JSON list of C-alpha atoms in Angstrom, two decimals:
[
{"chain": "T", "resi": 13, "resn": "UNK", "atom": "CA", "xyz": [158.09, 64.36, 82.49]},
{"chain": "T", "resi": 14, "resn": "UNK", "atom": "CA", "xyz": [158.49, 61.94, 80.99]},
{"chain": "T", "resi": 15, "resn": "UNK", "atom": "CA", "xyz": [161.99, 60.68, 78.77]},
{"chain": "T", "resi": 16, "resn": "UNK", "atom": "CA", "xyz": [160.88, 60.18, 75.17]},
{"chain": "T", "resi": 17, "resn": "UNK", "atom": "CA", "xyz": [164.03, 59.65, 73.02]},
{"chain": "T", "resi": 18, "resn": "UNK", "atom": "CA", "xyz": [163.78, 62.19, 69.80]},
{"chain": "T", "resi": 19, "resn": "UNK", "atom": "CA", "xyz": [163.39, 60.10, 66.98]},
{"chain": "T", "resi": 20, "resn": "UNK", "atom": "CA", "xyz": [163.30, 60.93, 62.64]},
{"chain": "T", "resi": 21, "resn": "UNK", "atom": "CA", "xyz": [160.18, 61.14, 60.92]},
{"chain": "T", "resi": 22, "resn": "UNK", "atom": "CA", "xyz": [161.83, 58.58, 58.19]},
{"chain": "T", "resi": 23, "resn": "UNK", "atom": "CA", "xyz": [161.90, 56.40, 62.35]},
{"chain": "T", "resi": 24, "resn": "UNK", "atom": "CA", "xyz": [158.66, 57.43, 62.14]},
{"chain": "T", "resi": 25, "resn": "UNK", "atom": "CA", "xyz": [157.46, 56.05, 58.80]},
{"chain": "T", "resi": 26, "resn": "UNK", "atom": "CA", "xyz": [159.64, 52.23, 58.76]},
{"chain": "T", "resi": 27, "resn": "UNK", "atom": "CA", "xyz": [158.38, 52.03, 63.18]},
{"chain": "T", "resi": 28, "resn": "UNK", "atom": "CA", "xyz": [154.65, 52.51, 62.48]},
{"chain": "T", "resi": 29, "resn": "UNK", "atom": "CA", "xyz": [152.08, 49.89, 62.23]},
{"chain": "T", "resi": 30, "resn": "UNK", "atom": "CA", "xyz": [149.55, 52.09, 60.69]},
{"chain": "T", "resi": 31, "resn": "UNK", "atom": "CA", "xyz": [149.96, 56.09, 59.08]},
{"chain": "T", "resi": 32, "resn": "UNK", "atom": "CA", "xyz": [146.81, 57.53, 58.97]},
{"chain": "T", "resi": 33, "resn": "UNK", "atom": "CA", "xyz": [145.34, 61.09, 58.42]},
{"chain": "T", "resi": 34, "resn": "UNK", "atom": "CA", "xyz": [142.01, 61.27, 60.80]},
{"chain": "T", "resi": 35, "resn": "UNK", "atom": "CA", "xyz": [139.73, 63.52, 63.22]},
{"chain": "T", "resi": 36, "resn": "UNK", "atom": "CA", "xyz": [138.75, 62.71, 66.85]},
{"chain": "T", "resi": 37, "resn": "UNK", "atom": "CA", "xyz": [135.11, 62.07, 67.00]},
{"chain": "T", "resi": 38, "resn": "UNK", "atom": "CA", "xyz": [135.42, 60.52, 70.56]},
{"chain": "T", "resi": 39, "resn": "UNK", "atom": "CA", "xyz": [137.37, 59.92, 73.46]},
{"chain": "T", "resi": 40, "resn": "UNK", "atom": "CA", "xyz": [135.86, 57.90, 76.28]},
{"chain": "T", "resi": 41, "resn": "UNK", "atom": "CA", "xyz": [137.70, 56.93, 79.91]},
{"chain": "T", "resi": 42, "resn": "UNK", "atom": "CA", "xyz": [137.43, 53.18, 80.91]},
{"chain": "T", "resi": 43, "resn": "UNK", "atom": "CA", "xyz": [138.61, 51.28, 84.34]},
{"chain": "T", "resi": 44, "resn": "UNK", "atom": "CA", "xyz": [140.99, 48.59, 83.07]},
{"chain": "T", "resi": 45, "resn": "UNK", "atom": "CA", "xyz": [141.85, 45.27, 85.59]},
{"chain": "T", "resi": 46, "resn": "UNK", "atom": "CA", "xyz": [142.87, 47.27, 89.15]},
{"chain": "T", "resi": 47, "resn": "UNK", "atom": "CA", "xyz": [141.77, 50.86, 90.79]},
{"chain": "T", "resi": 48, "resn": "UNK", "atom": "CA", "xyz": [144.98, 52.33, 89.09]},
{"chain": "T", "resi": 49, "resn": "UNK", "atom": "CA", "xyz": [144.36, 51.76, 85.96]},
{"chain": "T", "resi": 50, "resn": "UNK", "atom": "CA", "xyz": [142.90, 54.19, 84.37]},
{"chain": "T", "resi": 51, "resn": "UNK", "atom": "CA", "xyz": [142.71, 54.45, 80.09]},
{"chain": "T", "resi": 52, "resn": "UNK", "atom": "CA", "xyz": [141.20, 56.89, 77.74]},
{"chain": "T", "resi": 53, "resn": "UNK", "atom": "CA", "xyz": [139.52, 55.11, 74.14]},
{"chain": "T", "resi": 54, "resn": "UNK", "atom": "CA", "xyz": [139.66, 57.81, 71.42]},
{"chain": "T", "resi": 55, "resn": "UNK", "atom": "CA", "xyz": [137.64, 56.95, 68.22]},
{"chain": "T", "resi": 56, "resn": "UNK", "atom": "CA", "xyz": [139.26, 58.56, 64.70]},
{"chain": "T", "resi": 57, "resn": "UNK", "atom": "CA", "xyz": [137.74, 58.50, 61.59]},
{"chain": "T", "resi": 58, "resn": "UNK", "atom": "CA", "xyz": [140.12, 57.38, 59.24]},
{"chain": "T", "resi": 59, "resn": "UNK", "atom": "CA", "xyz": [139.30, 59.66, 55.99]},
{"chain": "T", "resi": 60, "resn": "UNK", "atom": "CA", "xyz": [143.21, 58.47, 54.40]},
{"chain": "T", "resi": 61, "resn": "UNK", "atom": "CA", "xyz": [145.67, 55.88, 56.00]},
{"chain": "T", "resi": 62, "resn": "UNK", "atom": "CA", "xyz": [149.48, 56.72, 54.93]},
{"chain": "T", "resi": 63, "resn": "UNK", "atom": "CA", "xyz": [150.87, 53.31, 55.51]},
{"chain": "T", "resi": 64, "resn": "UNK", "atom": "CA", "xyz": [150.04, 50.35, 56.70]},
{"chain": "T", "resi": 65, "resn": "UNK", "atom": "CA", "xyz": [146.38, 47.38, 56.85]},
{"chain": "T", "resi": 66, "resn": "UNK", "atom": "CA", "xyz": [143.29, 49.13, 58.17]},
{"chain": "T", "resi": 67, "resn": "UNK", "atom": "CA", "xyz": [139.91, 49.53, 56.61]},
{"chain": "T", "resi": 68, "resn": "UNK", "atom": "CA", "xyz": [137.19, 50.42, 59.31]},
{"chain": "T", "resi": 69, "resn": "UNK", "atom": "CA", "xyz": [135.76, 54.05, 58.94]},
{"chain": "T", "resi": 70, "resn": "UNK", "atom": "CA", "xyz": [136.77, 54.46, 62.98]},
{"chain": "T", "resi": 71, "resn": "UNK", "atom": "CA", "xyz": [139.80, 52.97, 65.07]},
{"chain": "T", "resi": 72, "resn": "UNK", "atom": "CA", "xyz": [140.30, 53.44, 68.96]},
{"chain": "T", "resi": 73, "resn": "UNK", "atom": "CA", "xyz": [143.26, 54.00, 70.38]},
{"chain": "T", "resi": 74, "resn": "UNK", "atom": "CA", "xyz": [143.66, 54.02, 74.02]},
{"chain": "T", "resi": 75, "resn": "UNK", "atom": "CA", "xyz": [146.24, 56.24, 75.83]},
{"chain": "T", "resi": 76, "resn": "UNK", "atom": "CA", "xyz": [147.11, 55.95, 79.64]},
{"chain": "T", "resi": 77, "resn": "UNK", "atom": "CA", "xyz": [145.51, 58.33, 81.82]},
{"chain": "T", "resi": 78, "resn": "UNK", "atom": "CA", "xyz": [142.12, 59.91, 83.01]},
{"chain": "T", "resi": 79, "resn": "UNK", "atom": "CA", "xyz": [139.60, 60.87, 85.61]},
{"chain": "T", "resi": 80, "resn": "UNK", "atom": "CA", "xyz": [137.24, 57.43, 86.59]},
{"chain": "T", "resi": 81, "resn": "UNK", "atom": "CA", "xyz": [134.88, 57.82, 89.22]},
{"chain": "T", "resi": 82, "resn": "UNK", "atom": "CA", "xyz": [136.82, 60.77, 90.94]},
{"chain": "T", "resi": 83, "resn": "UNK", "atom": "CA", "xyz": [140.49, 58.44, 90.53]},
{"chain": "T", "resi": 84, "resn": "UNK", "atom": "CA", "xyz": [142.60, 60.62, 87.78]},
{"chain": "T", "resi": 85, "resn": "UNK", "atom": "CA", "xyz": [145.86, 59.22, 86.46]},
{"chain": "T", "resi": 86, "resn": "UNK", "atom": "CA", "xyz": [147.50, 61.69, 84.91]},
{"chain": "T", "resi": 87, "resn": "UNK", "atom": "CA", "xyz": [151.24, 61.08, 83.31]},
{"chain": "T", "resi": 88, "resn": "UNK", "atom": "CA", "xyz": [153.40, 63.41, 82.80]},
{"chain": "T", "resi": 89, "resn": "UNK", "atom": "CA", "xyz": [153.66, 64.24, 79.42]},
{"chain": "T", "resi": 90, "resn": "UNK", "atom": "CA", "xyz": [150.91, 62.67, 78.00]},
{"chain": "T", "resi": 91, "resn": "UNK", "atom": "CA", "xyz": [148.85, 65.46, 74.88]},
{"chain": "T", "resi": 92, "resn": "UNK", "atom": "CA", "xyz": [145.63, 63.12, 73.47]},
{"chain": "T", "resi": 93, "resn": "UNK", "atom": "CA", "xyz": [143.58, 64.85, 70.64]},
{"chain": "T", "resi": 94, "resn": "UNK", "atom": "CA", "xyz": [140.91, 66.07, 71.77]},
{"chain": "T", "resi": 95, "resn": "UNK", "atom": "CA", "xyz": [137.69, 66.06, 70.23]},
{"chain": "T", "resi": 96, "resn": "UNK", "atom": "CA", "xyz": [138.15, 67.60, 66.53]},
{"chain": "T", "resi": 97, "resn": "UNK", "atom": "CA", "xyz": [141.53, 67.33, 66.12]},
{"chain": "T", "resi": 98, "resn": "UNK", "atom": "CA", "xyz": [142.44, 66.97, 62.69]},
{"chain": "T", "resi": 99, "resn": "UNK", "atom": "CA", "xyz": [145.71, 64.80, 61.82]},
{"chain": "T", "resi": 100, "resn": "UNK", "atom": "CA", "xyz": [148.27, 62.38, 60.35]},
{"chain": "T", "resi": 101, "resn": "UNK", "atom": "CA", "xyz": [148.81, 59.80, 63.09]},
{"chain": "T", "resi": 102, "resn": "UNK", "atom": "CA", "xyz": [152.47, 57.10, 63.52]},
{"chain": "T", "resi": 103, "resn": "UNK", "atom": "CA", "xyz": [150.93, 54.90, 65.72]},
{"chain": "T", "resi": 104, "resn": "UNK", "atom": "CA", "xyz": [153.16, 52.72, 66.53]},
{"chain": "T", "resi": 105, "resn": "UNK", "atom": "CA", "xyz": [151.77, 49.07, 66.83]},
{"chain": "T", "resi": 106, "resn": "UNK", "atom": "CA", "xyz": [147.66, 47.07, 67.41]},
{"chain": "T", "resi": 107, "resn": "UNK", "atom": "CA", "xyz": [148.84, 44.46, 69.16]},
{"chain": "T", "resi": 108, "resn": "UNK", "atom": "CA", "xyz": [148.52, 45.76, 72.35]},
{"chain": "T", "resi": 109, "resn": "UNK", "atom": "CA", "xyz": [147.72, 48.57, 75.32]},
{"chain": "T", "resi": 110, "resn": "UNK", "atom": "CA", "xyz": [151.21, 50.70, 76.79]},
{"chain": "T", "resi": 111, "resn": "UNK", "atom": "CA", "xyz": [151.80, 54.13, 77.64]},
{"chain": "T", "resi": 112, "resn": "UNK", "atom": "CA", "xyz": [150.47, 55.92, 74.15]},
{"chain": "T", "resi": 113, "resn": "UNK", "atom": "CA", "xyz": [150.16, 54.57, 71.35]},
{"chain": "T", "resi": 114, "resn": "UNK", "atom": "CA", "xyz": [151.60, 57.31, 68.96]},
{"chain": "T", "resi": 115, "resn": "UNK", "atom": "CA", "xyz": [155.85, 56.46, 68.21]},
{"chain": "T", "resi": 116, "resn": "UNK", "atom": "CA", "xyz": [157.60, 58.97, 69.22]},
{"chain": "T", "resi": 117, "resn": "UNK", "atom": "CA", "xyz": [154.46, 60.25, 71.94]},
{"chain": "T", "resi": 118, "resn": "UNK", "atom": "CA", "xyz": [154.41, 63.96, 70.69]},
{"chain": "T", "resi": 119, "resn": "UNK", "atom": "CA", "xyz": [156.58, 63.58, 67.71]},
{"chain": "T", "resi": 120, "resn": "UNK", "atom": "CA", "xyz": [154.15, 60.49, 66.46]},
{"chain": "T", "resi": 121, "resn": "UNK", "atom": "CA", "xyz": [151.16, 63.84, 66.20]},
{"chain": "T", "resi": 122, "resn": "UNK", "atom": "CA", "xyz": [150.76, 65.46, 63.50]},
{"chain": "T", "resi": 123, "resn": "UNK", "atom": "CA", "xyz": [147.48, 68.38, 62.80]},
{"chain": "T", "resi": 124, "resn": "UNK", "atom": "CA", "xyz": [145.58, 69.44, 60.26]},
{"chain": "T", "resi": 125, "resn": "UNK", "atom": "CA", "xyz": [145.37, 73.19, 60.96]},
{"chain": "T", "resi": 126, "resn": "UNK", "atom": "CA", "xyz": [143.37, 75.57, 58.04]},
{"chain": "T", "resi": 127, "resn": "UNK", "atom": "CA", "xyz": [144.34, 79.14, 57.62]},
{"chain": "T", "resi": 128, "resn": "UNK", "atom": "CA", "xyz": [142.28, 80.91, 59.46]},
{"chain": "T", "resi": 129, "resn": "UNK", "atom": "CA", "xyz": [141.69, 84.19, 56.45]},
{"chain": "T", "resi": 130, "resn": "UNK", "atom": "CA", "xyz": [141.96, 81.32, 53.25]},
{"chain": "T", "resi": 131, "resn": "UNK", "atom": "CA", "xyz": [140.60, 78.70, 54.90]},
{"chain": "T", "resi": 132, "resn": "UNK", "atom": "CA", "xyz": [144.05, 76.73, 52.51]},
{"chain": "T", "resi": 133, "resn": "UNK", "atom": "CA", "xyz": [145.02, 73.55, 55.03]},
{"chain": "T", "resi": 134, "resn": "UNK", "atom": "CA", "xyz": [148.65, 72.73, 56.27]},
{"chain": "T", "resi": 135, "resn": "UNK", "atom": "CA", "xyz": [150.30, 70.72, 58.46]},
{"chain": "T", "resi": 136, "resn": "UNK", "atom": "CA", "xyz": [151.31, 71.52, 62.25]},
{"chain": "T", "resi": 137, "resn": "UNK", "atom": "CA", "xyz": [152.96, 69.39, 65.10]},
{"chain": "T", "resi": 138, "resn": "UNK", "atom": "CA", "xyz": [150.76, 68.94, 67.73]},
{"chain": "T", "resi": 139, "resn": "UNK", "atom": "CA", "xyz": [152.30, 72.08, 69.68]},
{"chain": "T", "resi": 140, "resn": "UNK", "atom": "CA", "xyz": [151.08, 73.93, 66.06]},
{"chain": "T", "resi": 141, "resn": "UNK", "atom": "CA", "xyz": [153.73, 75.27, 65.06]},
{"chain": "T", "resi": 142, "resn": "UNK", "atom": "CA", "xyz": [153.39, 75.04, 61.49]},
{"chain": "T", "resi": 143, "resn": "UNK", "atom": "CA", "xyz": [155.75, 72.76, 58.80]},
{"chain": "T", "resi": 144, "resn": "UNK", "atom": "CA", "xyz": [157.26, 73.89, 56.10]},
{"chain": "T", "resi": 145, "resn": "UNK", "atom": "CA", "xyz": [159.02, 70.98, 54.72]},
{"chain": "T", "resi": 146, "resn": "UNK", "atom": "CA", "xyz": [160.74, 67.59, 55.82]},
{"chain": "T", "resi": 147, "resn": "UNK", "atom": "CA", "xyz": [164.73, 66.19, 55.05]},
{"chain": "T", "resi": 148, "resn": "UNK", "atom": "CA", "xyz": [165.36, 62.99, 55.34]},
{"chain": "T", "resi": 149, "resn": "UNK", "atom": "CA", "xyz": [167.50, 62.22, 58.40]},
{"chain": "T", "resi": 150, "resn": "UNK", "atom": "CA", "xyz": [170.06, 59.50, 56.53]},
{"chain": "T", "resi": 151, "resn": "UNK", "atom": "CA", "xyz": [170.90, 62.55, 53.98]},
{"chain": "T", "resi": 152, "resn": "UNK", "atom": "CA", "xyz": [171.67, 64.70, 57.21]},
{"chain": "T", "resi": 153, "resn": "UNK", "atom": "CA", "xyz": [173.41, 61.11, 58.82]},
{"chain": "T", "resi": 154, "resn": "UNK", "atom": "CA", "xyz": [171.48, 59.33, 60.76]},
{"chain": "T", "resi": 155, "resn": "UNK", "atom": "CA", "xyz": [169.67, 59.31, 64.14]},
{"chain": "T", "resi": 156, "resn": "UNK", "atom": "CA", "xyz": [170.51, 62.12, 66.22]},
{"chain": "T", "resi": 157, "resn": "UNK", "atom": "CA", "xyz": [171.01, 60.92, 70.30]},
{"chain": "T", "resi": 158, "resn": "UNK", "atom": "CA", "xyz": [169.14, 62.36, 73.12]},
{"chain": "T", "resi": 159, "resn": "UNK", "atom": "CA", "xyz": [165.86, 63.85, 73.74]},
{"chain": "T", "resi": 160, "resn": "UNK", "atom": "CA", "xyz": [163.01, 64.68, 71.96]},
{"chain": "T", "resi": 161, "resn": "UNK", "atom": "CA", "xyz": [161.48, 68.93, 72.58]},
{"chain": "T", "resi": 162, "resn": "UNK", "atom": "CA", "xyz": [158.18, 66.59, 70.88]},
{"chain": "T", "resi": 163, "resn": "UNK", "atom": "CA", "xyz": [159.40, 67.55, 67.14]},
{"chain": "T", "resi": 164, "resn": "UNK", "atom": "CA", "xyz": [160.59, 64.60, 64.59]},
{"chain": "T", "resi": 165, "resn": "UNK", "atom": "CA", "xyz": [164.04, 64.94, 63.94]},
{"chain": "T", "resi": 166, "resn": "UNK", "atom": "CA", "xyz": [163.53, 66.03, 59.73]},
{"chain": "T", "resi": 167, "resn": "UNK", "atom": "CA", "xyz": [160.24, 68.48, 60.27]},
{"chain": "T", "resi": 168, "resn": "UNK", "atom": "CA", "xyz": [161.78, 72.07, 59.36]},
{"chain": "T", "resi": 169, "resn": "UNK", "atom": "CA", "xyz": [159.83, 74.57, 61.65]},
{"chain": "T", "resi": 170, "resn": "UNK", "atom": "CA", "xyz": [161.28, 78.43, 59.73]},
{"chain": "T", "resi": 171, "resn": "UNK", "atom": "CA", "xyz": [159.95, 79.38, 55.95]},
{"chain": "T", "resi": 172, "resn": "UNK", "atom": "CA", "xyz": [162.93, 79.61, 53.38]},
{"chain": "T", "resi": 173, "resn": "UNK", "atom": "CA", "xyz": [161.00, 82.42, 52.34]},
{"chain": "T", "resi": 174, "resn": "UNK", "atom": "CA", "xyz": [158.81, 85.48, 53.67]},
{"chain": "T", "resi": 175, "resn": "UNK", "atom": "CA", "xyz": [156.42, 83.94, 51.49]},
{"chain": "T", "resi": 176, "resn": "UNK", "atom": "CA", "xyz": [157.13, 80.33, 51.84]},
{"chain": "T", "resi": 177, "resn": "UNK", "atom": "CA", "xyz": [153.58, 78.68, 52.84]},
{"chain": "T", "resi": 178, "resn": "UNK", "atom": "CA", "xyz": [153.61, 76.25, 54.95]},
{"chain": "T", "resi": 179, "resn": "UNK", "atom": "CA", "xyz": [152.77, 72.16, 54.12]},
{"chain": "T", "resi": 180, "resn": "UNK", "atom": "CA", "xyz": [149.62, 71.09, 53.64]},
{"chain": "T", "resi": 181, "resn": "UNK", "atom": "CA", "xyz": [147.80, 68.53, 54.33]},
{"chain": "T", "resi": 182, "resn": "UNK", "atom": "CA", "xyz": [147.85, 66.61, 50.98]},
{"chain": "T", "resi": 183, "resn": "UNK", "atom": "CA", "xyz": [151.53, 67.49, 49.79]},
{"chain": "T", "resi": 184, "resn": "UNK", "atom": "CA", "xyz": [152.51, 66.18, 53.10]},
{"chain": "T", "resi": 185, "resn": "UNK", "atom": "CA", "xyz": [151.60, 62.85, 52.50]},
{"chain": "T", "resi": 186, "resn": "UNK", "atom": "CA", "xyz": [152.13, 62.38, 49.02]},
{"chain": "T", "resi": 187, "resn": "UNK", "atom": "CA", "xyz": [156.28, 63.05, 50.52]},
{"chain": "T", "resi": 188, "resn": "UNK", "atom": "CA", "xyz": [155.38, 60.31, 53.61]},
{"chain": "T", "resi": 189, "resn": "UNK", "atom": "CA", "xyz": [153.93, 57.61, 50.48]},
{"chain": "T", "resi": 190, "resn": "UNK", "atom": "CA", "xyz": [158.09, 58.99, 48.04]},
{"chain": "T", "resi": 191, "resn": "UNK", "atom": "CA", "xyz": [159.76, 58.82, 51.81]},
{"chain": "T", "resi": 192, "resn": "UNK", "atom": "CA", "xyz": [157.61, 55.08, 52.47]},
{"chain": "T", "resi": 193, "resn": "UNK", "atom": "CA", "xyz": [158.94, 53.96, 48.21]},
{"chain": "T", "resi": 194, "resn": "UNK", "atom": "CA", "xyz": [161.88, 54.23, 49.25]},
{"chain": "T", "resi": 195, "resn": "UNK", "atom": "CA", "xyz": [162.61, 52.42, 51.69]},
{"chain": "T", "resi": 196, "resn": "UNK", "atom": "CA", "xyz": [160.41, 49.83, 49.97]},
{"chain": "T", "resi": 197, "resn": "UNK", "atom": "CA", "xyz": [157.65, 49.49, 52.24]}
]
């Protein structure tokens, strides 16, 4: 299994070069310079830029692994967004290809899901656990050491009241923007 350090939402936001809301509109497997250099290009339509300078309508991110001409390269614990996924993506760098382009791997991938009955949109973790709130890790005394469970530290996954709804996409993006103002970016 892959080991990824646990990071807080503060660190995700500060360290990511680009944070955007987008939807996956395509994916294509490619082979690099040598036989085992197989990666998947995932194309996103950019719906809203939360942090960073990005003006294009689409962005292409490269994730290691895939199947090319019968040869499969798989990276344990690497989950690529799939066609139709809508989410908030924390891109570590646009300057060069990495094994996983999202900061903190799954920690840097939040989904936008909708309630089947009401149609209300809300934020979930990559593995679809609803996010009810956000807490700054700085307010809790700094970064926590250890390995990631796939969820950024500071995301509250339990409701405080029985009728509390998960955070809406707009409320989550507003919170991120407020956090950015707090760190002067």
